[in-house]
PDB file of C-alpha atoms in Angstrom:
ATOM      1  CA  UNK I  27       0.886  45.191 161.207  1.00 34.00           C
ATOM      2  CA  UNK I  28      -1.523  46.293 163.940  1.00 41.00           C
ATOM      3  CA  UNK I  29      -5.016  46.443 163.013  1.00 49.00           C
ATOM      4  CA  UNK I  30      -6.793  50.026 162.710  1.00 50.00           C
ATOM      5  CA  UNK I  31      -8.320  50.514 166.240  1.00 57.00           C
ATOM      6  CA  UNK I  32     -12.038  49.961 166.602  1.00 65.00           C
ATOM      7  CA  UNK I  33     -13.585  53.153 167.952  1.00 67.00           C
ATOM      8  CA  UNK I  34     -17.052  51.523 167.919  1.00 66.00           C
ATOM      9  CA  UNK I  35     -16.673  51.142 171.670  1.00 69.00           C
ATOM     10  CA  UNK I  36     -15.523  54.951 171.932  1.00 68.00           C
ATOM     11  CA  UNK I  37     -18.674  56.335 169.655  1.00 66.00           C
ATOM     12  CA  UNK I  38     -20.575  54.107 172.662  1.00 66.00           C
ATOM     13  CA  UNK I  39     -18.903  55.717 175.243  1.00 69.00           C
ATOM     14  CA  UNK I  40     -19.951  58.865 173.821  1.00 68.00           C
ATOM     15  CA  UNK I  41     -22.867  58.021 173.718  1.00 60.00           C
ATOM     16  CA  UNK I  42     -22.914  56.914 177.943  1.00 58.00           C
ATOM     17  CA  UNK I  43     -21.123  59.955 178.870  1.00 59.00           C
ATOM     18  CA  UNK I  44     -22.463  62.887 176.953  1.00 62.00           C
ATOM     19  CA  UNK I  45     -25.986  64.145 177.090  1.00 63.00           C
ATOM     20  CA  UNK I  46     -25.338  65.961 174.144  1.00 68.00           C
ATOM     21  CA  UNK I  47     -24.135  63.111 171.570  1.00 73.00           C
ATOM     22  CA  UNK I  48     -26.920  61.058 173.374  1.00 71.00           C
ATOM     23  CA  UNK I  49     -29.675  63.584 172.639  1.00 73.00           C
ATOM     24  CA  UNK I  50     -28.061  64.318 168.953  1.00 74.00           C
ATOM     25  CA  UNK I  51     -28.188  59.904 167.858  1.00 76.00           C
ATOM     26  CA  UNK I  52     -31.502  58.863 169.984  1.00 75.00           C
ATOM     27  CA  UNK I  53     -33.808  60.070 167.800  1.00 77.00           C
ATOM     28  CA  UNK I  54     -32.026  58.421 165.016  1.00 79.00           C
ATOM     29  CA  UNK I  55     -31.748  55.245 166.947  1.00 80.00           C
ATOM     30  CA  UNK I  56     -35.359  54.845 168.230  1.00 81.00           C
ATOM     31  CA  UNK I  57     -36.082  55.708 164.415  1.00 81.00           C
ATOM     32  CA  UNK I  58     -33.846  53.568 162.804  1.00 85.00           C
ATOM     33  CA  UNK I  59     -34.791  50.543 165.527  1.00 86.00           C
ATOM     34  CA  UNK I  60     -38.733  51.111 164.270  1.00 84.00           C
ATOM     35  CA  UNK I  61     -38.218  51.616 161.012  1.00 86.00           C
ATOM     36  CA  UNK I  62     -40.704  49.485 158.179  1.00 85.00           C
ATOM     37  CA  UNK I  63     -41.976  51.899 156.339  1.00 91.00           C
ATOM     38  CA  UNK I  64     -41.770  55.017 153.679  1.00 91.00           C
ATOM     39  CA  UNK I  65     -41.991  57.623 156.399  1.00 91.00           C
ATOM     40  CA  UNK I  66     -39.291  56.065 158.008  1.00 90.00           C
ATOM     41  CA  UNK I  67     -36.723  55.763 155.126  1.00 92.00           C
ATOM     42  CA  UNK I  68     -37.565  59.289 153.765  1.00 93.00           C
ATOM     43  CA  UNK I  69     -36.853  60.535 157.884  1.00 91.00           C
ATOM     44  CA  UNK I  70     -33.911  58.544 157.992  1.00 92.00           C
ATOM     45  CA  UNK I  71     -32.291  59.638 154.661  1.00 93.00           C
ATOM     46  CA  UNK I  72     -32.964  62.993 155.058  1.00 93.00           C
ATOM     47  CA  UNK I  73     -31.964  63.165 158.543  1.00 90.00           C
ATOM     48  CA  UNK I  74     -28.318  61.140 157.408  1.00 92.00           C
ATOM     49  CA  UNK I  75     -27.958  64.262 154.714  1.00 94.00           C
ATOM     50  CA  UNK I  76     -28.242  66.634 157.366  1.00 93.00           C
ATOM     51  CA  UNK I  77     -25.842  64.962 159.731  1.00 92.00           C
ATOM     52  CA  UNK I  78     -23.649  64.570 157.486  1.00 94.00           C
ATOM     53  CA  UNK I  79     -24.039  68.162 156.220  1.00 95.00           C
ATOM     54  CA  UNK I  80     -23.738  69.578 159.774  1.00 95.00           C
ATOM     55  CA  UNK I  81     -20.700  67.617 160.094  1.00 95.00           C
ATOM     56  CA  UNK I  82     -18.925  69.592 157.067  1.00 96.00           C
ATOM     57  CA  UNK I  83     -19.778  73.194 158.741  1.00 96.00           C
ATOM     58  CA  UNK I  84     -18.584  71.729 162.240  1.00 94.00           C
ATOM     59  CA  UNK I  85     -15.071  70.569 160.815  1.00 97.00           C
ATOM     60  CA  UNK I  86     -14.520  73.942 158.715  1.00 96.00           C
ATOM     61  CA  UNK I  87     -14.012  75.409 162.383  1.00 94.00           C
ATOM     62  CA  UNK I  88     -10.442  76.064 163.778  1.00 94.00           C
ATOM     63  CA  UNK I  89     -11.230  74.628 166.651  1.00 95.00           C
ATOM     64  CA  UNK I  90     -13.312  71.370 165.548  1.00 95.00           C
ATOM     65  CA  UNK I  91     -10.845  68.865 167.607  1.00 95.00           C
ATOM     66  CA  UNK I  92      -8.171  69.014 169.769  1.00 95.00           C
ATOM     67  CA  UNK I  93      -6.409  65.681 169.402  1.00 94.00           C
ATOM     68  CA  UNK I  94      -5.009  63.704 166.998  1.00 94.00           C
ATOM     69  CA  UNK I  95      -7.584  60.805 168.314  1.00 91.00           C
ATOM     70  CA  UNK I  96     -10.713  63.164 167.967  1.00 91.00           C
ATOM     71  CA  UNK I  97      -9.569  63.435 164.798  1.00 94.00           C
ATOM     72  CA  UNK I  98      -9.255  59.010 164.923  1.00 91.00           C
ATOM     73  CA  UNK I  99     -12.803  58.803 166.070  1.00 89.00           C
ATOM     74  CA  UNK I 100     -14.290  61.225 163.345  1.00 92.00           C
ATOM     75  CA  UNK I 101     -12.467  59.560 160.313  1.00 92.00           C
ATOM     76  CA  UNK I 102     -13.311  56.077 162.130  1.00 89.00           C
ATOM     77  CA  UNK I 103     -17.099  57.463 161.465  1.00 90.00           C
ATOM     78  CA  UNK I 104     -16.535  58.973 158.436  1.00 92.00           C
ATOM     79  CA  UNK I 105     -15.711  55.466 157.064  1.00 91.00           C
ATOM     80  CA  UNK I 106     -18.580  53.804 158.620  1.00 89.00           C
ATOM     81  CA  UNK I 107     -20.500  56.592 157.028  1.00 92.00           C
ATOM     82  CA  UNK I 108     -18.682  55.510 153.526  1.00 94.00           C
ATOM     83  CA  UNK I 109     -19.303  51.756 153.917  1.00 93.00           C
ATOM     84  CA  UNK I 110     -22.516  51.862 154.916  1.00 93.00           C
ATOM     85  CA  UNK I 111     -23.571  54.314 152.466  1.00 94.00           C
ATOM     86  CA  UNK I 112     -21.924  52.259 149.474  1.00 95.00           C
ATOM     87  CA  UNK I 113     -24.136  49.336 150.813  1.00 95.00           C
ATOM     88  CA  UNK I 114     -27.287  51.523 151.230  1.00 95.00           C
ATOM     89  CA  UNK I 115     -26.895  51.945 147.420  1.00 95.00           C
ATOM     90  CA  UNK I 116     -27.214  48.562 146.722  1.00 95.00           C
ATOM     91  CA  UNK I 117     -29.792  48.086 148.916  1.00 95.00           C
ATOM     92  CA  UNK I 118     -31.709  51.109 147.304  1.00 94.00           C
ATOM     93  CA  UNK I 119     -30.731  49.486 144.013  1.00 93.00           C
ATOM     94  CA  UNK I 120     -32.749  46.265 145.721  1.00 94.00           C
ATOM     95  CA  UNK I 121     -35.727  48.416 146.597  1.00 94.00           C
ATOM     96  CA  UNK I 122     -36.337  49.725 142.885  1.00 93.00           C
ATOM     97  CA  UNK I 123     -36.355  46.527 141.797  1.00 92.00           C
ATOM     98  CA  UNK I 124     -39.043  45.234 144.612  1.00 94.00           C
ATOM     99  CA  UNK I 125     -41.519  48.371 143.398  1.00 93.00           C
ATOM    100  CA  UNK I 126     -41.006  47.105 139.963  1.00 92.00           C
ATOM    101  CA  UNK I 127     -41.446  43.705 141.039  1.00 93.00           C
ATOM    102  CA  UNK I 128     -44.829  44.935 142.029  1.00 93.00           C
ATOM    103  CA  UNK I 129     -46.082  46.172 138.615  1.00 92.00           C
ATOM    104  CA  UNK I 130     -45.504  49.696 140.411  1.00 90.00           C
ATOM    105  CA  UNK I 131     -42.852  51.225 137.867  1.00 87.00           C
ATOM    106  CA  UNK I 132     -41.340  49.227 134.438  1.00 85.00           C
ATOM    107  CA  UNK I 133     -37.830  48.483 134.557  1.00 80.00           C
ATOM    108  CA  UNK I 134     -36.830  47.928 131.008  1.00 78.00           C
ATOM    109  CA  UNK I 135     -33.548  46.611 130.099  1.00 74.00           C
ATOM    110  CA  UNK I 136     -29.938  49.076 129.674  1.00 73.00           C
ATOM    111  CA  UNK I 137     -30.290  52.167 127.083  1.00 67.00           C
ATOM    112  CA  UNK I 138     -29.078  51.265 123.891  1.00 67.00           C
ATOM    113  CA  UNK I 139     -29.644  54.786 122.606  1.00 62.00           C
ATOM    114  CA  UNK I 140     -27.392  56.592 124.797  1.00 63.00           C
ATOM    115  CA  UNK I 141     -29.767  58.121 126.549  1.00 72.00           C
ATOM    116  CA  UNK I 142     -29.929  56.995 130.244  1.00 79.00           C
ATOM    117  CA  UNK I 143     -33.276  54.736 131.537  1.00 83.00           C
ATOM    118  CA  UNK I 144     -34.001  53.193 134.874  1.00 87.00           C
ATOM    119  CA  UNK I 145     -32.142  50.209 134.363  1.00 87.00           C
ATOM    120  CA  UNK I 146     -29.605  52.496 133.992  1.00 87.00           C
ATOM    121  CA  UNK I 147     -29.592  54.578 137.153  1.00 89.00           C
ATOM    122  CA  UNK I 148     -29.685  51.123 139.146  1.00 91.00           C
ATOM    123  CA  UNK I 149     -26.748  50.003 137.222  1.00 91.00           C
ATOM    124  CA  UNK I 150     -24.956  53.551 138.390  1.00 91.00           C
ATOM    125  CA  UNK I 151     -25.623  53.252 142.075  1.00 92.00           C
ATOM    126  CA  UNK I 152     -24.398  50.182 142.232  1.00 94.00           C
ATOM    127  CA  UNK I 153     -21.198  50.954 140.285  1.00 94.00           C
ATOM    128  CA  UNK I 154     -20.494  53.882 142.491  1.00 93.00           C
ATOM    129  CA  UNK I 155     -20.966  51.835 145.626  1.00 94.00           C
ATOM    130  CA  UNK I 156     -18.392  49.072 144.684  1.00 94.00           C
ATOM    131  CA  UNK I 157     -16.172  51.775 143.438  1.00 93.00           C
ATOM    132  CA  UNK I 158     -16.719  53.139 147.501  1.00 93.00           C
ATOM    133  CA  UNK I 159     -16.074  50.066 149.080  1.00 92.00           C
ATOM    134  CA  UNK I 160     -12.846  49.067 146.896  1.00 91.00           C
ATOM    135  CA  UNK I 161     -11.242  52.565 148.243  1.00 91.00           C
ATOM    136  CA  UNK I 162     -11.852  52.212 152.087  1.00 91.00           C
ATOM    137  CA  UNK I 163      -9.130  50.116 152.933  1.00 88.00           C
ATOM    138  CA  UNK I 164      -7.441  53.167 152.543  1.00 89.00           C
ATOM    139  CA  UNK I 165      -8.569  54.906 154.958  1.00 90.00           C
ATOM    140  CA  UNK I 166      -7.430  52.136 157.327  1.00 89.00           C
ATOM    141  CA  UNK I 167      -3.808  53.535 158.062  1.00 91.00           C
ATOM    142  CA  UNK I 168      -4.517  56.870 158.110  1.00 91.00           C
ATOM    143  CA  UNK I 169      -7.371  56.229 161.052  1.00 90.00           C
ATOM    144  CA  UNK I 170      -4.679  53.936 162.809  1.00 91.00           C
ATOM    145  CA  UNK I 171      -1.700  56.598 162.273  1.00 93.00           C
ATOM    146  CA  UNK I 172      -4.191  59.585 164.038  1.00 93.00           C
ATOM    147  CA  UNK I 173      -5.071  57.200 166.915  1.00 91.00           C
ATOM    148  CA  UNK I 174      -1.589  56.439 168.101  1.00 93.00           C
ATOM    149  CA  UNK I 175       0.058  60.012 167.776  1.00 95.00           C
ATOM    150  CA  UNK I 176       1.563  61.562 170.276  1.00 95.00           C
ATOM    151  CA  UNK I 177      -0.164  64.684 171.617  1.00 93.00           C
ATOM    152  CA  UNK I 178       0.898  67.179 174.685  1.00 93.00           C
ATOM    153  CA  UNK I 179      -2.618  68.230 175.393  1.00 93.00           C
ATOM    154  CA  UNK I 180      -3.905  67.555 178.533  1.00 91.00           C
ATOM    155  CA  UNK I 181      -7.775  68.337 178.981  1.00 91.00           C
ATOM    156  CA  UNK I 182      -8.851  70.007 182.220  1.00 93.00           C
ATOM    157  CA  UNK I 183     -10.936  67.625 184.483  1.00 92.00           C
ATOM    158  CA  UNK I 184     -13.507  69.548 185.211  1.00 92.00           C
ATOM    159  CA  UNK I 185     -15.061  73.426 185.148  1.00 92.00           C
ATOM    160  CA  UNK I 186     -12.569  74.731 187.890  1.00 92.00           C
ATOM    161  CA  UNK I 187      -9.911  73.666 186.057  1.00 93.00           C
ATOM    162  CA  UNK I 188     -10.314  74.728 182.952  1.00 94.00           C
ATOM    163  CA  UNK I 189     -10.866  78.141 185.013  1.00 94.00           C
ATOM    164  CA  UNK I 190      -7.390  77.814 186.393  1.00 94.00           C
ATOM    165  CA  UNK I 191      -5.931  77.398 183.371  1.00 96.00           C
ATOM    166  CA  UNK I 192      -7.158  79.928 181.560  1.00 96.00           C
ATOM    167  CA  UNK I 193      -5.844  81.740 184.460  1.00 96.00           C
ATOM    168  CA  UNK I 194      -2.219  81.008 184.228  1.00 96.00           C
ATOM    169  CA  UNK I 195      -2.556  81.795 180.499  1.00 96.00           C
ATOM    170  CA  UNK I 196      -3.711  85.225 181.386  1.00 96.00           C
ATOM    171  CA  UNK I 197      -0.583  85.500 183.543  1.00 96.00           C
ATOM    172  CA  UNK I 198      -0.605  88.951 185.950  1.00 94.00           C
ATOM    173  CA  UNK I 199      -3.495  89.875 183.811  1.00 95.00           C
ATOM    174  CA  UNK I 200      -5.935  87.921 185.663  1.00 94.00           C
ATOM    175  CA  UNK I 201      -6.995  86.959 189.306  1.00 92.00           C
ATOM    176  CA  UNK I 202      -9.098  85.029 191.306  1.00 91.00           C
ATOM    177  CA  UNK I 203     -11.468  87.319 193.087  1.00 87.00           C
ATOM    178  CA  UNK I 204     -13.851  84.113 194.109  1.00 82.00           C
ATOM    179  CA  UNK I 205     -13.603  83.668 198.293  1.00 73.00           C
ATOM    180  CA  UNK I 206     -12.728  79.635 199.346  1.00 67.00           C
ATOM    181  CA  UNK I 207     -16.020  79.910 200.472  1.00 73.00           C
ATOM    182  CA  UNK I 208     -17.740  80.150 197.490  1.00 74.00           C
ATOM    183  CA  UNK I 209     -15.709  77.514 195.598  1.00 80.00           C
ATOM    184  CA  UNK I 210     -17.085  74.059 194.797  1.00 79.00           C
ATOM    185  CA  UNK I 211     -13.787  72.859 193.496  1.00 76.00           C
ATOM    186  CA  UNK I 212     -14.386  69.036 193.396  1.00 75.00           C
ATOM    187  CA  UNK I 213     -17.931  69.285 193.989  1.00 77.00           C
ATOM    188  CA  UNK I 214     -20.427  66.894 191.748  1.00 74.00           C
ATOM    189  CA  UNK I 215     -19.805  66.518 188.400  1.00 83.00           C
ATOM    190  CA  UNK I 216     -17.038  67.350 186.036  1.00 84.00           C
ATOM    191  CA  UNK I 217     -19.133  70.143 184.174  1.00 84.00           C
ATOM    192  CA  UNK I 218     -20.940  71.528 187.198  1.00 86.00           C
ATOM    193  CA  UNK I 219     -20.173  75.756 187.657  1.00 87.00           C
ATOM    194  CA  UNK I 220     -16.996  75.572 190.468  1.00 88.00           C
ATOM    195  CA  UNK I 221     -18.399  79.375 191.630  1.00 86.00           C
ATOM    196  CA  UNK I 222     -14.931  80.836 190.796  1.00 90.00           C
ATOM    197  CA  UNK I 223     -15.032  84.311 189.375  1.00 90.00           C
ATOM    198  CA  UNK I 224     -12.194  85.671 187.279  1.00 94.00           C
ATOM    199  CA  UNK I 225     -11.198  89.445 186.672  1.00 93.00           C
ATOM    200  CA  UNK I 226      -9.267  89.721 183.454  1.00 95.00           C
ATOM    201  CA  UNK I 227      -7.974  93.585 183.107  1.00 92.00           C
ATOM    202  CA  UNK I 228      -7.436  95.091 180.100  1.00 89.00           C
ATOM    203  CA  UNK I 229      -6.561  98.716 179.106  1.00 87.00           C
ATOM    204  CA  UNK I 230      -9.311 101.264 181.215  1.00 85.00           C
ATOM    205  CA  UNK I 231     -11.428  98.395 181.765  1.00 88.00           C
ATOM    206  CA  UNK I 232     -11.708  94.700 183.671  1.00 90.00           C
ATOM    207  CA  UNK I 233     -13.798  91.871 182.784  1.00 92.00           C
ATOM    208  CA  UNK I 234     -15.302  88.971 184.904  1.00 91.00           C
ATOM    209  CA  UNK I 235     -14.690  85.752 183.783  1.00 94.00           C
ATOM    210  CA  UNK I 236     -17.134  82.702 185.203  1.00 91.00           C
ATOM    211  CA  UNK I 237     -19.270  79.472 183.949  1.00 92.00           C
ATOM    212  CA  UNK I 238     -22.747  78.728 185.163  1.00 86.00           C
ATOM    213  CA  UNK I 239     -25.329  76.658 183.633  1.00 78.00           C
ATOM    214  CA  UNK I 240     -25.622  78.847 181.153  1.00 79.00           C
ATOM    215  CA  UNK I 241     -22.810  78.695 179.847  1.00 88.00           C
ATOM    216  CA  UNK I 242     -19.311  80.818 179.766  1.00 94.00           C
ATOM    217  CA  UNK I 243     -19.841  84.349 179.904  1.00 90.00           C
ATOM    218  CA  UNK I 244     -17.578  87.344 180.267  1.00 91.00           C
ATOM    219  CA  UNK I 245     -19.227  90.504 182.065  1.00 86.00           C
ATOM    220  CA  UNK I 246     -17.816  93.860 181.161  1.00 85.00           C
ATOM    221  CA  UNK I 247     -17.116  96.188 184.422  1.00 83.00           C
ATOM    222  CA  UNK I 248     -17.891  99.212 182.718  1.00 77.00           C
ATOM    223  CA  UNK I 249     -21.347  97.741 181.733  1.00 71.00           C
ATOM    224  CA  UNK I 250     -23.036  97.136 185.270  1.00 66.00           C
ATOM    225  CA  UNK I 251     -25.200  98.782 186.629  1.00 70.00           C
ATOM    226  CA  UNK I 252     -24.578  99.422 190.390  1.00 70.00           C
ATOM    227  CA  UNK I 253     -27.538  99.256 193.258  1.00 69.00           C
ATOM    228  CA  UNK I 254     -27.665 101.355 197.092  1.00 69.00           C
ATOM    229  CA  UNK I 255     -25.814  98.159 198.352  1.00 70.00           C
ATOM    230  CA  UNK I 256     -23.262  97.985 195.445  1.00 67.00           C
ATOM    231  CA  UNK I 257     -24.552  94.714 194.060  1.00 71.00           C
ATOM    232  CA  UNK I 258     -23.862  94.987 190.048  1.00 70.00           C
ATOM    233  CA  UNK I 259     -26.131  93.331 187.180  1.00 67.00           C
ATOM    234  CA  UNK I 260     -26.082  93.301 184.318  1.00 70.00           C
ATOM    235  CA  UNK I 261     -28.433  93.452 180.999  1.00 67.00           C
ATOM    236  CA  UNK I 262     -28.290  92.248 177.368  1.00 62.00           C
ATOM    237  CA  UNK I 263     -25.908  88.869 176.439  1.00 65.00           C
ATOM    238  CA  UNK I 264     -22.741  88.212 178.510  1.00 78.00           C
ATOM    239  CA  UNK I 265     -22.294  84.725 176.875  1.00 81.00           C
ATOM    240  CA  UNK I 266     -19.518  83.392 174.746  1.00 90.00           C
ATOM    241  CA  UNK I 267     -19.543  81.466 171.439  1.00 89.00           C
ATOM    242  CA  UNK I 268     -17.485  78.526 173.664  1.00 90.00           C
ATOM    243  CA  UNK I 269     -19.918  76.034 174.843  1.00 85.00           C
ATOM    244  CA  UNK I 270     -18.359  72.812 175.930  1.00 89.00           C
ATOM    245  CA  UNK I 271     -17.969  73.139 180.138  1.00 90.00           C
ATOM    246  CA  UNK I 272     -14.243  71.895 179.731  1.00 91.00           C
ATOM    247  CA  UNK I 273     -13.122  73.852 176.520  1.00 93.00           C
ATOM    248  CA  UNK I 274      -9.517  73.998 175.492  1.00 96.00           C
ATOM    249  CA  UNK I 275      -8.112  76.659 177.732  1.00 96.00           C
ATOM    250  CA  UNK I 276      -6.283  78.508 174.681  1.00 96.00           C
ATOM    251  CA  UNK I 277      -9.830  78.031 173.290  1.00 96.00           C
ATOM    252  CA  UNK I 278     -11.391  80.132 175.608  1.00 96.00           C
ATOM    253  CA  UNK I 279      -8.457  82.761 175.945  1.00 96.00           C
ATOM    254  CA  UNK I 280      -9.065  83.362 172.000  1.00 96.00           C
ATOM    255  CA  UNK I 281     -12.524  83.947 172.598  1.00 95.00           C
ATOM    256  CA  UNK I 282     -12.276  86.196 175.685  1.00 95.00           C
ATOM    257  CA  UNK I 283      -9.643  88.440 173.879  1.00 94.00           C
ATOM    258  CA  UNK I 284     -11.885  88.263 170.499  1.00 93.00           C
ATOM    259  CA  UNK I 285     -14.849  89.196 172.625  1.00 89.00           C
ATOM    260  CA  UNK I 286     -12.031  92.589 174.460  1.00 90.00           C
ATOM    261  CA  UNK I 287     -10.689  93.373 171.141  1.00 88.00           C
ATOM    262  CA  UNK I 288     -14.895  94.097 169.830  1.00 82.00           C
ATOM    263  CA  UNK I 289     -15.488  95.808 172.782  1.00 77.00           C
ATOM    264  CA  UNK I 290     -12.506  97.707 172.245  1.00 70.00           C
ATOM    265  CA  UNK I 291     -13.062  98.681 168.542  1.00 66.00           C
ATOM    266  CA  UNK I 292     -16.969  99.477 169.725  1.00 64.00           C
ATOM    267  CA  UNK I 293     -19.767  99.368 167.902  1.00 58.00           C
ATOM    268  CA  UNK I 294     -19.567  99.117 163.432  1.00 54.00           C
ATOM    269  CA  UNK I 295     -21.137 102.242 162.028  1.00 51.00           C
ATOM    270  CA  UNK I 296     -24.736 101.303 160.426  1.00 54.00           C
TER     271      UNK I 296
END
């Protein structure tokens, strides 16, 4: 039976490639590499909660992952999370007992009166990590089953062509109004701005579709305002809720006809 994959060298690669995850676990890192003292287990604890509460509100989206293996590498952390949580316990379990080693707090023996002491909280932890660790293993097929599914998704390589794409999804209802000129197609990194402008139309109105460094962003014709030399701006927030520079192209469609459909319906009555 082939092992589960280990995606220890994929969270590193992450961590190489992507500003973001690298900006998110540094901290942590640098923290965790340093840490000796109360201020740094309280920091670390805390800062493990909110992770791992983040994680929950980031997964609860429709559009957390896009493959079967982002799905690998997330359970493949989850379970790290799991094991060494269930080991932190014990370890927490080993802390107590240093304080009260040190005259700090009394650690009497187990309750005999039902009634639940410090002896007995230790004795819980370390129950519920054991009970952690025995289930684990099960987790191992399921991370080994997501890794090696079959998926048809094929991420753009870069800005422009996650720009074409959403292109061809639009069909006839979009176009290319960008000159050759102004197109950097190819041009430094994957998730630099290509310069390619698209104009979406939609009933009495047409939209301009682009990414910069800020972000995507979808300008409303109607909106601009119009100079002597007929150079449009615009005011007030053009960007979407989309951030990554190579989004899932059906990703971005949703958004951009979410984002039509509101300006569409106008403004909710107060």
């Amino acid at each position: 039976m082939t092992e589960a994959p280990d995606l220890h060298l994929r969270w590193s690669d992450l961590e190489d490639s992507s500003g973001y995850v690298n900006d998110l676990v540094g901290s942590a890192e640098q923290a965790a590499d340093d840490a000796n003292e109360p201020a740094d287990t309280l920091a670390l604890a805390v800062t493990a909660a909110i992770a791992s509460e983040g994680l929950g509100k980031a997964l609860a989206h429709e559009w957390a992952l896009y493959t079967p293996q982002d799905a690998a590498v997330v359970a493949s952390a989850i379970s790290a999370t799991l094991h060494d949580s269930a080991a932190n316990l014990h370890l927490l379990e080993q802390a107590v007992r240093h304080i009260a080693a040190r005259g700090e707090v009394s650690l009497p023996g187990p309750s005999e009166s039902g009634e639940d002491n410090l002896a007995d909280a230790l004795d819980h932890l370390t129950a519920v990590a054991d009970q952690v660790q025995a289930h684990l293993k099960l987790l191992t097929p399921a991370i080994r089953t997501l890794d090696a599914s079959p998926c048809s998704y094929q991420a753009p390589q870069d800005v422009h062509d996650t720009v074409m794409a959403v292109a061809a999804l639009f069909g006839d209802q979009a176009k290319i109004i960008t000159s050759l000129e102004d197109c950097h197609a190819g041009q430094g990194d994957a998730d630099d701005p290509c310069g390619c402008v698209l104009e979406i139309s939609a009933p009495g109105e047409r939209y301009f579709f682009d990414y910069s460094d800020s972000g995507w962003s979808l300008l409303r014709h109607g909106a601009a305002v119009t100079d002597a030399e007929g150079d449009m701006s615009w005011t007030g927030s053009s960007g979407l809720d989309v951030k990554e520079a190579i989004a899932h192209p059906h990703q971005l469609v949703e958004e951009i006809r979410r984002t039509m459909d509101l300006d569409i319906a106008g403004p909710t009555p107060e």
